[in-house]
Short mmCIF file of C-alpha atoms and ligand atoms in Angstrom, two decimals:
data_model
loop_
_atom_site.label_atom_id
_atom_site.label_comp_id
_atom_site.label_asym_id
_atom_site.label_seq_id
_atom_site.Cartn_x
_atom_site.Cartn_y
_atom_site.Cartn_z
CA UNK A 1 -19.52 -0.24 13.15
CA UNK A 2 -16.92 -2.34 14.95
CA UNK A 3 -15.43 -5.76 14.37
CA UNK A 4 -15.01 -8.49 16.98
CA UNK A 5 -12.06 -6.68 18.56
CA UNK A 6 -13.81 -3.30 18.57
CA UNK A 7 -11.96 -1.95 15.54
CA UNK A 8 -14.03 0.45 13.43
CA UNK A 9 -14.56 0.21 9.67
CA UNK A 10 -12.91 3.42 8.55
CA UNK A 11 -10.20 3.02 5.93
CA UNK A 12 -10.60 1.50 2.48
CA UNK A 13 -7.77 0.69 0.07
CA UNK A 14 -9.21 0.58 -3.39
CA UNK A 15 -7.11 -1.26 -5.92
CA UNK A 16 -7.98 -0.07 -9.41
CA UNK A 17 -5.77 -2.52 -11.30
CA UNK A 18 -3.58 -5.55 -10.62
CA UNK A 19 -1.17 -4.53 -13.42
CA UNK A 20 2.12 -2.85 -12.68
CA UNK A 21 4.82 -1.20 -14.78
CA UNK A 22 7.61 -2.19 -12.36
CA UNK A 23 8.67 -5.59 -11.05
CA UNK A 24 9.96 -4.81 -7.56
CA UNK A 25 11.81 -7.80 -6.23
CA UNK A 26 9.99 -7.67 -2.88
CA UNK A 27 6.56 -7.65 -4.54
CA UNK A 28 6.63 -9.07 -8.10
CA UNK A 29 9.87 -11.02 -8.47
CA UNK A 30 8.58 -13.68 -10.88
CA UNK A 31 8.76 -13.72 -14.68
CA UNK A 32 5.10 -14.49 -15.30
CA UNK A 33 1.90 -13.53 -13.61
CA UNK A 34 -1.72 -14.56 -13.87
CA UNK A 35 -3.78 -11.39 -14.30
CA UNK A 36 -7.37 -10.82 -13.27
CA UNK A 37 -9.67 -11.42 -16.26
CA UNK A 38 -10.47 -8.05 -17.82
CA UNK A 39 -14.20 -8.66 -17.76
CA UNK A 40 -14.03 -9.12 -13.98
CA UNK A 41 -12.46 -5.72 -13.36
CA UNK A 42 -15.02 -3.31 -11.94
CA UNK A 43 -16.06 -0.33 -14.03
CA UNK A 44 -15.78 3.08 -12.40
CA UNK A 45 -19.56 3.21 -11.96
CA UNK A 46 -19.44 -0.12 -10.12
CA UNK A 47 -16.60 1.08 -7.89
CA UNK A 48 -18.56 4.25 -7.18
CA UNK A 49 -21.65 2.23 -6.26
CA UNK A 50 -19.62 0.17 -3.77
CA UNK A 51 -17.98 3.30 -2.39
CA UNK A 52 -21.46 4.67 -1.63
CA UNK A 53 -22.22 1.58 0.42
CA UNK A 54 -18.89 1.74 2.26
CA UNK A 55 -19.41 5.43 3.03
CA UNK A 56 -22.85 4.68 4.44
CA UNK A 57 -21.18 2.22 6.84
CA UNK A 58 -18.57 4.61 8.23
CA UNK A 59 -15.66 4.58 5.81
CA UNK A 60 -14.30 8.10 5.58
CA UNK A 61 -10.79 7.54 4.21
CA UNK A 62 -10.01 5.98 0.85
CA UNK A 63 -6.66 5.30 -0.77
CA UNK A 64 -6.41 4.39 -4.44
CA UNK A 65 -3.74 1.80 -5.09
CA UNK A 66 -2.90 -1.23 -7.20
CA UNK A 67 -0.86 -2.68 -8.97
CA UNK A 68 0.10 0.68 -10.32
CA UNK A 69 -3.08 2.78 -10.15
CA UNK A 70 -1.95 5.27 -12.80
CA UNK A 71 -1.88 2.47 -15.39
CA UNK A 72 -5.66 2.42 -15.29
CA UNK A 73 -7.11 4.72 -17.92
CA UNK A 74 -8.51 8.04 -16.67
CA UNK A 75 -8.04 7.66 -12.93
CA UNK A 76 -8.87 11.38 -12.52
CA UNK A 77 -12.42 10.53 -13.67
CA UNK A 78 -12.70 8.03 -10.81
CA UNK A 79 -11.24 10.57 -8.39
CA UNK A 80 -13.89 13.06 -9.51
CA UNK A 81 -16.67 10.50 -8.94
CA UNK A 82 -15.43 9.64 -5.46
CA UNK A 83 -14.71 13.15 -4.23
CA UNK A 84 -18.22 14.22 -5.24
CA UNK A 85 -19.59 11.95 -2.51
CA UNK A 86 -20.55 13.41 0.84
CA UNK A 87 -18.96 11.90 3.95
CA UNK A 88 -15.49 11.32 2.59
CA UNK A 89 -12.77 13.08 4.59
CA UNK A 90 -9.66 11.94 2.77
CA UNK A 91 -8.86 10.60 -0.69
CA UNK A 92 -5.23 9.65 -1.26
CA UNK A 93 -3.28 7.72 -3.90
CA UNK A 94 -0.21 5.51 -3.69
CA UNK A 95 1.88 5.31 -6.85
CA UNK A 96 5.33 4.27 -7.97
CA UNK A 97 5.55 7.69 -9.61
CA UNK A 98 6.54 6.52 -13.10
CA UNK A 99 3.44 8.05 -14.76
CA UNK A 100 2.85 10.77 -12.24
CA UNK A 101 4.48 13.75 -13.97
CA UNK A 102 1.83 13.67 -16.70
CA UNK A 103 -1.11 13.11 -14.39
CA UNK A 104 -0.43 15.16 -11.25
CA UNK A 105 -2.31 18.26 -12.46
CA UNK A 106 -5.37 16.29 -13.59
CA UNK A 107 -5.46 14.34 -10.31
CA UNK A 108 -5.34 17.56 -8.30
CA UNK A 109 -8.05 19.22 -10.41
CA UNK A 110 -10.22 16.14 -9.95
CA UNK A 111 -10.02 16.59 -6.18
CA UNK A 112 -7.35 14.13 -5.03
CA UNK A 113 -6.15 15.22 -1.60
CA UNK A 114 -2.80 13.52 -1.05
CA UNK A 115 -0.13 11.50 -2.82
CA UNK A 116 2.34 8.91 -1.59
CA UNK A 117 5.15 7.91 -3.93
CA UNK A 118 7.07 4.67 -3.42
CA UNK A 119 10.81 5.03 -3.93
CA UNK A 120 13.35 2.56 -2.58
CA UNK A 121 16.68 3.84 -3.87
CA UNK A 122 18.40 6.92 -5.25
CA UNK A 123 20.96 4.92 -7.26
CA UNK A 124 19.96 4.46 -10.93
CA UNK A 125 21.69 1.08 -11.29
CA UNK A 126 20.15 -0.19 -8.07
CA UNK A 127 16.73 1.05 -9.16
CA UNK A 128 17.00 -1.08 -12.31
CA UNK A 129 18.11 -4.12 -10.30
CA UNK A 130 15.30 -3.67 -7.82
CA UNK A 131 12.47 -2.91 -10.25
CA UNK A 132 13.72 -4.31 -13.61
CA UNK A 133 12.99 -0.97 -15.31
CA UNK A 134 15.14 2.08 -15.95
CA UNK A 135 12.62 4.59 -14.62
CA UNK A 136 14.29 6.44 -11.76
CA UNK A 137 14.30 9.70 -13.74
CA UNK A 138 10.57 9.36 -14.40
CA UNK A 139 9.95 8.83 -10.68
CA UNK A 140 11.97 11.94 -9.82
CA UNK A 141 9.93 13.88 -12.38
CA UNK A 142 6.74 12.47 -10.84
CA UNK A 143 7.81 13.51 -7.36
CA UNK A 144 8.73 17.00 -8.59
CA UNK A 145 5.31 17.34 -10.23
CA UNK A 146 3.53 16.07 -7.10
CA UNK A 147 5.46 18.56 -4.99
CA UNK A 148 4.55 21.41 -7.33
CA UNK A 149 0.88 20.48 -7.45
CA UNK A 150 0.13 18.99 -4.02
CA UNK A 151 2.80 20.58 -1.84
CA UNK A 152 3.82 18.17 0.87
CA UNK A 153 3.88 14.47 0.00
CA UNK A 154 4.91 11.13 1.46
CA UNK A 155 7.65 8.88 0.16
CA UNK A 156 7.46 5.16 1.02
CA UNK A 157 10.59 3.02 1.08
CA UNK A 158 10.75 -0.71 1.72
CA UNK A 159 14.05 -1.31 3.49
CA UNK A 160 15.82 -4.57 2.62
CA UNK A 161 19.09 -5.70 4.13
CA UNK A 162 21.91 -5.76 1.62
CA UNK A 163 19.78 -3.94 -0.97
CA UNK A 164 19.11 -0.38 0.25
CA UNK A 165 19.71 -0.36 4.00
CA UNK A 166 22.70 1.92 3.41
CA UNK A 167 20.36 4.62 2.04
CA UNK A 168 18.33 5.57 5.10
CA UNK A 169 20.16 8.87 5.54
CA UNK A 170 20.36 9.86 1.84
CA UNK A 171 16.64 9.07 1.54
CA UNK A 172 15.75 11.22 4.57
CA UNK A 173 17.79 14.06 3.03
CA UNK A 174 16.18 13.52 -0.37
CA UNK A 175 12.65 13.54 1.09
CA UNK A 176 13.45 16.74 2.95
CA UNK A 177 14.64 18.33 -0.31
CA UNK A 178 11.29 17.66 -2.01
CA UNK A 179 9.19 18.67 1.01
CA UNK A 180 8.31 15.04 1.59
CA UNK A 181 8.05 12.89 4.68
CA UNK A 182 9.70 9.55 4.25
CA UNK A 183 8.27 6.38 5.73
CA UNK A 184 10.53 3.38 6.01
CA UNK A 185 8.61 0.12 5.67
CA UNK A 186 9.87 -3.13 7.13
CA UNK A 187 10.09 -5.83 4.47
CA UNK A 188 6.89 -7.85 4.87
CA UNK A 189 6.30 -11.52 4.17
CA UNK A 190 3.10 -10.81 2.25
CA UNK A 191 1.81 -12.89 -0.65
CA UNK A 192 4.02 -12.28 -3.66
CA UNK A 193 7.10 -11.57 -1.55
CA UNK A 194 8.40 -14.99 -2.49
CA UNK A 195 12.05 -14.00 -1.91
CA UNK A 196 11.36 -12.88 1.65
CA UNK A 197 13.48 -14.24 4.48
CA UNK A 198 13.86 -13.01 8.06
CA UNK A 199 17.52 -12.09 7.65
CA UNK A 200 16.60 -9.55 4.95
CA UNK A 201 14.32 -7.62 7.30
CA UNK A 202 15.77 -4.45 8.80
CA UNK A 203 13.74 -3.93 11.95
CA UNK A 204 12.32 -0.68 13.24
CA UNK A 205 14.83 -0.89 16.12
CA UNK A 206 17.77 -1.31 13.74
CA UNK A 207 16.60 1.61 11.60
CA UNK A 208 16.21 3.86 14.64
CA UNK A 209 19.67 2.89 15.93
CA UNK A 210 21.27 3.64 12.56
CA UNK A 211 19.53 7.02 12.34
CA UNK A 212 20.43 7.93 15.93
CA UNK A 213 24.10 7.13 15.24
CA UNK A 214 24.06 9.68 12.44
CA UNK A 215 21.61 12.35 13.60
CA UNK A 216 21.75 12.06 17.39
CA UNK A 217 18.52 11.91 19.34
CA UNK A 218 15.43 10.66 17.47
CA UNK A 219 12.24 11.61 19.30
CA UNK A 220 8.92 9.76 18.89
CA UNK A 221 5.99 12.00 18.01
CA UNK A 222 2.98 11.14 20.18
CA UNK A 223 -0.22 10.88 18.15
CA UNK A 224 -3.04 9.95 20.50
CA UNK A 225 -5.69 7.66 19.05
CA UNK A 226 -3.97 7.34 15.67
CA UNK A 227 -4.68 4.25 13.60
CA UNK A 228 -2.09 5.23 10.99
CA UNK A 229 0.34 2.43 10.17
CA UNK A 230 3.40 4.64 10.53
CA UNK A 231 4.91 5.64 13.84
CA UNK A 232 6.38 9.11 13.40
CA UNK A 233 9.65 10.47 14.72
CA UNK A 234 11.48 13.81 14.70
CA UNK A 235 15.15 14.63 14.35
CA UNK A 236 16.74 17.47 16.31
CA UNK A 237 16.37 19.89 13.38
CA UNK A 238 12.63 19.19 13.18
CA UNK A 239 12.74 16.82 10.18
CA UNK A 240 10.08 14.16 10.62
CA UNK A 241 9.89 10.63 9.26
CA UNK A 242 7.87 7.47 9.82
CA UNK A 243 8.46 3.76 10.27
CA UNK A 244 5.91 1.10 9.37
CA UNK A 245 6.89 -1.90 11.40
CA UNK A 246 4.29 -4.47 10.39
CA UNK A 247 6.85 -7.26 10.51
CA UNK A 248 8.49 -6.84 13.93
CA UNK A 249 5.88 -4.79 15.84
CA UNK A 250 2.51 -5.18 14.15
CA UNK A 251 -0.36 -2.82 14.88
CA UNK A 252 -3.32 -5.16 14.25
CA UNK A 253 -5.08 -3.95 17.42
CA UNK A 254 -5.79 -0.57 15.80
CA UNK A 255 -6.14 -1.73 12.19
CA UNK A 256 -9.21 -0.18 10.59
CA UNK A 257 -8.16 -0.95 7.01
CA UNK A 258 -9.70 -3.27 4.47
CA UNK A 259 -8.97 -3.77 0.79
CA UNK A 260 -11.13 -4.00 -2.30
CA UNK A 261 -9.41 -5.60 -5.29
CA UNK A 262 -9.93 -4.36 -8.84
CA UNK A 263 -12.33 -7.26 -9.43
CA UNK A 264 -14.41 -6.55 -6.35
CA UNK A 265 -13.09 -9.01 -3.77
CA UNK A 266 -13.06 -7.46 -0.31
CA UNK A 267 -10.24 -8.48 2.04
CA UNK A 268 -10.29 -7.68 5.73
CA UNK A 269 -6.56 -8.22 6.29
CA UNK A 270 -3.45 -8.09 4.13
CA UNK A 271 -2.72 -11.66 5.20
CA UNK A 272 -6.27 -13.04 4.81
CA UNK A 273 -6.46 -16.08 2.55
CA UNK A 274 -10.13 -15.54 1.76
CA UNK A 275 -12.19 -12.50 0.88
CA UNK A 276 -15.82 -11.53 0.35
CA UNK A 277 -16.98 -11.31 -3.25
CA UNK A 278 -18.84 -8.04 -3.81
CA UNK A 279 -18.71 -8.14 -7.62
CA UNK A 280 -21.08 -11.08 -8.03
CA UNK A 281 -23.92 -9.66 -5.94
CA UNK A 282 -23.38 -6.19 -7.43
CA UNK A 283 -23.61 -7.54 -10.98
CA UNK A 284 -26.57 -9.73 -10.07
CA UNK A 285 -28.48 -6.61 -9.09
CA UNK A 286 -28.16 -6.58 -5.28
CA UNK A 287 -29.65 -3.44 -3.78
CA UNK A 288 -27.51 -1.00 -1.77
CA UNK A 289 -29.17 -2.33 1.41
CA UNK A 290 -28.30 -5.92 0.50
CA UNK A 291 -24.68 -4.94 -0.17
CA UNK A 292 -24.66 -3.00 3.08
CA UNK A 293 -25.83 -6.06 5.00
CA UNK A 294 -23.15 -8.21 3.34
CA UNK A 295 -20.37 -5.76 4.17
CA UNK A 296 -21.63 -5.08 7.69
CA UNK A 297 -21.86 -8.80 8.42
CA UNK A 298 -18.34 -9.36 7.15
CA UNK A 299 -16.87 -6.56 9.23
CA UNK A 300 -18.73 -7.46 12.43
CA UNK A 301 -17.32 -10.99 12.16
CA UNK A 302 -13.78 -9.77 11.49
CA UNK A 303 -11.24 -11.41 13.79
CA UNK A 304 -8.18 -11.02 11.57
CA UNK A 305 -4.85 -10.03 13.06
CA UNK A 306 -2.65 -11.47 10.38
CA UNK A 307 0.59 -9.63 11.10
CA UNK A 308 0.46 -10.54 14.80
CA UNK A 309 -0.15 -14.17 13.92
CA UNK A 310 2.80 -14.11 11.53
CA UNK A 311 4.99 -12.65 14.28
CA UNK A 312 3.85 -15.34 16.72
CA UNK A 313 5.13 -18.07 14.39
CA UNK A 314 8.49 -19.17 15.67
CA UNK A 315 10.01 -19.92 12.31
CA UNK A 316 8.94 -17.61 9.55
CA UNK A 317 9.13 -18.04 5.79
CA UNK A 318 7.45 -16.45 2.79
CA UNK A 319 3.69 -16.31 3.41
CA UNK A 320 2.71 -18.11 0.20
CA UNK A 321 5.81 -20.10 -0.67
CA UNK A 322 4.25 -22.27 -3.34
CA UNK A 323 4.36 -20.58 -6.72
CA UNK A 324 1.58 -22.85 -7.93
CA UNK A 325 -0.72 -21.50 -5.28
CA UNK A 326 -0.08 -17.88 -6.22
CA UNK A 327 -0.69 -18.74 -9.83
CA UNK A 328 -3.98 -20.41 -8.95
CA UNK A 329 -5.23 -17.44 -6.99
CA UNK A 330 -3.77 -14.08 -7.94
CA UNK A 331 -5.80 -12.51 -5.12
CA UNK A 332 -3.13 -13.73 -2.72
CA UNK A 333 -0.62 -11.39 -4.37
CA UNK A 334 0.18 -8.04 -2.78
CA UNK A 335 -0.02 -6.35 -6.19
CA UNK A 336 -3.61 -7.62 -6.58
CA UNK A 337 -4.68 -6.92 -3.06
CA UNK A 338 -3.35 -3.40 -3.07
CA UNK A 339 -0.52 -2.41 -0.76
N1 SAM B 401 2.28 0.67 -7.41
C1 SAM B 401 2.01 1.47 -6.28
C2 SAM B 401 3.27 1.75 -5.51
O1 SAM B 401 4.35 1.34 -5.95
O2 SAM B 401 3.20 2.41 -4.48
C3 SAM B 401 0.94 0.93 -5.34
C4 SAM B 401 0.92 -0.54 -5.06
S1 SAM B 401 2.27 -1.14 -4.10
C5 SAM B 401 1.81 -2.84 -3.90
C6 SAM B 401 1.95 -0.39 -2.55
C7 SAM B 401 3.04 -0.43 -1.53
O3 SAM B 401 3.27 -1.76 -1.11
C8 SAM B 401 4.38 0.10 -2.03
O4 SAM B 401 4.84 1.16 -1.21
C9 SAM B 401 5.28 -1.09 -1.90
O5 SAM B 401 6.57 -0.71 -1.60
C10 SAM B 401 4.62 -1.87 -0.78
N2 SAM B 401 5.04 -3.28 -0.75
C11 SAM B 401 4.93 -4.20 -1.72
N3 SAM B 401 5.48 -5.38 -1.32
C12 SAM B 401 5.94 -5.18 -0.06
C13 SAM B 401 6.62 -6.00 0.89
N4 SAM B 401 6.95 -7.27 0.61
N5 SAM B 401 6.93 -5.47 2.09
C14 SAM B 401 6.61 -4.19 2.38
N6 SAM B 401 5.97 -3.36 1.53
C15 SAM B 401 5.65 -3.84 0.32
#
């Protein structure tokens, strides 16, 4: 099933909570947040029912995210429910790693396929400044556990000028040491990134230049037909890494991702200001076919290309600059929508 621009419905990001145990300055820089009402948060059985409908419409890749997904109680139980479903090719999880050491084994036994850990710095003091919590050791322990249990993993790093742009090389070396592939993410002006400004963005081009100065030739890896957000590259010694350049070279034309928030709002673009409420019909007893029609109609009408539209703006500022607005609708926040 394709949208208006011929993009298939394939990838679902499932946010299981809007809560987080870090306060990364590029995502949750404020002191207070408005949380989703607890009674609105979908139960695992409700998530599983929606997943059935999405699978019947062509979704075959799901990523659990948040907020911090491992803050939700018994995520392995949800993993078990989802992996039991036929038609799913890939179930992955994105985590900040703080709680991962204790849960890696249970996640693997439940059937989780892959893990991505977000890590922006290797300096303990910088980690505290960036996230407001002294948890770098816990993240390292989480990564070690993920490596032991899952083997290869991905490490995601948001690169911010003047914050961690001097760590590209140490982070590549670190990822290599834990059998990980690092993906450098351009700082995005998403909802919640209220401190964003263009001069803090380190572009894909600038990252590649810095890496080439150190490592010599950096060769792009051709991946025909890929809709993955990261472009991958190889260094002369075979080390690979990725860059996600949503800010300076968006990839909306191949975007097959949509996002379901923990309270059942379905967003067709990270930058969309409105979503489709799936919780209300689900709780009012809509049949699978009715939900299927709602989702199919939404996707077929999808014309979003938010990142390209942001790029086309001459002058660019934070996406949702007004704090009042974010407080009125937490769904606009990246940590609610699920990164
Ligand atoms: N808590 C989990 C984690 O830390 O990975 C999952 C949720 S987090 C919102 C998902 C991803 O979004 C993280 O890799 C985070 O770095 C990224 N992210 C959040 N705000 C961002 C921004 N302004 N620009 C680029 N990436 C961002």
